[in-house]
XYZ file of C-alpha atoms in Angstrom:
134
model
C -58.439 -65.060 13.570
C -60.510 -67.911 15.433
C -60.733 -66.571 18.658
C -60.094 -70.591 19.411
C -56.641 -69.688 18.576
C -56.102 -66.431 20.871
C -52.703 -67.187 23.487
C -54.942 -66.814 27.179
C -52.946 -63.702 28.881
C -54.306 -64.656 31.614
C -51.821 -68.026 31.679
C -48.867 -65.387 31.690
C -50.413 -64.811 34.876
C -51.279 -68.253 36.313
C -47.813 -69.379 35.368
C -46.740 -66.794 36.930
C -47.797 -66.648 40.484
C -46.859 -70.164 41.238
C -43.583 -68.591 41.991
C -45.160 -66.571 44.670
C -43.454 -68.984 47.626
C -39.920 -68.653 45.890
C -37.308 -67.092 47.101
C -34.479 -67.727 43.373
C -34.693 -64.448 42.166
C -34.670 -65.882 38.609
C -38.352 -67.438 39.373
C -39.283 -63.920 40.631
C -37.854 -62.514 38.336
C -39.931 -64.030 35.777
C -42.468 -64.116 37.145
C -43.058 -60.123 37.390
C -41.685 -60.054 33.569
C -44.853 -62.283 32.955
C -47.281 -60.700 34.671
C -46.628 -57.283 33.607
C -47.403 -58.751 29.604
C -50.207 -60.438 30.994
C -51.755 -57.874 31.522
C -50.413 -55.283 28.998
C -51.236 -57.872 26.603
C -55.140 -58.546 28.126
C -55.192 -54.189 27.480
C -53.238 -53.973 24.210
C -56.436 -56.274 23.038
C -59.376 -54.167 24.469
C -57.976 -51.064 23.282
C -57.693 -53.388 20.088
C -60.837 -55.708 19.925
C -63.296 -51.846 21.138
C -61.891 -49.975 18.565
C -60.391 -47.562 21.595
C -57.847 -45.156 19.623
C -57.044 -42.021 19.790
C -55.729 -41.537 16.221
C -54.558 -43.309 12.030
C -51.196 -43.024 14.119
C -52.244 -44.477 17.637
C -53.958 -47.351 15.383
C -51.025 -47.818 13.437
C -49.187 -48.396 16.641
C -51.550 -50.675 18.420
C -50.905 -52.735 16.017
C -47.393 -52.866 15.132
C -44.776 -54.893 17.128
C -42.912 -52.077 17.950
C -41.908 -51.645 21.313
C -44.658 -48.080 21.337
C -47.246 -49.835 21.699
C -46.559 -49.759 25.475
C -47.000 -46.337 25.896
C -49.373 -46.163 23.485
C -51.758 -48.341 25.250
C -50.722 -46.484 28.544
C -51.328 -43.542 26.156
C -55.172 -44.616 25.363
C -55.960 -45.047 29.360
C -54.853 -42.491 30.623
C -56.678 -39.752 27.471
C -59.632 -42.280 25.234
C -63.258 -40.321 26.282
C -64.372 -43.877 26.046
C -63.133 -44.534 29.844
C -63.661 -43.016 32.737
C -61.507 -40.424 33.228
C -60.079 -40.889 37.283
C -60.059 -44.381 37.270
C -59.078 -45.272 33.397
C -55.690 -41.776 34.735
C -55.430 -44.661 37.476
C -55.044 -47.714 35.508
C -52.834 -46.008 33.772
C -50.688 -44.818 36.589
C -50.728 -48.397 37.335
C -49.567 -50.380 33.775
C -46.187 -47.594 33.498
C -45.433 -48.528 37.119
C -45.496 -52.341 36.462
C -43.752 -52.097 33.057
C -41.241 -49.817 35.520
C -41.077 -52.755 37.906
C -40.278 -54.764 34.512
C -37.922 -54.034 33.445
C -36.316 -53.212 36.424
C -36.634 -57.097 36.901
C -35.574 -58.131 32.931
C -32.552 -55.360 32.740
C -31.082 -54.552 36.541
C -28.258 -57.035 37.938
C -28.195 -55.230 41.457
C -30.234 -56.970 43.812
C -33.773 -55.833 45.252
C -36.027 -57.296 47.611
C -37.828 -59.481 45.266
C -40.211 -60.166 47.195
C -41.821 -57.194 47.849
C -41.841 -56.076 43.877
C -43.404 -59.190 43.489
C -46.651 -58.221 45.775
C -46.954 -54.658 44.523
C -47.260 -56.072 40.961
C -49.504 -58.419 41.714
C -51.562 -56.121 43.293
C -51.261 -53.462 40.780
C -52.589 -55.947 37.927
C -55.350 -56.975 40.115
C -56.314 -53.104 40.508
C -55.526 -53.374 36.197
C -57.886 -56.483 35.807
C -61.192 -55.248 38.257
C -60.679 -51.840 36.422
C -61.139 -53.860 32.983
C -62.282 -56.610 32.640
C -64.280 -57.133 35.474
């Protein structure tokens, strides 16, 4: 596929960041979700583009459209020998934490400090981005 036709996942991040001053819970919840997907999809695509799979099954999962790709991405970052073990384990933990924040924002009805959660997610996205894409 031509790279020109690929979606730029950073656009999700930039869109989400437009809500940084918002007090609207729907906007902040959407921003948290978009930030997660921005960094998750960039991480997933990075793994696929570089063939950093743990096994044939891992490759199959990573190229699937199932929800298992989220946990497989984290597992690869945690265990693949291509990555610096300490840093990639931290990245994997941060991606997992952001995923939990995204799930909370997307599925939980209770109110909580969304401004804090947004700032938390944004700071974690920066850690991952600095490691994988700098």
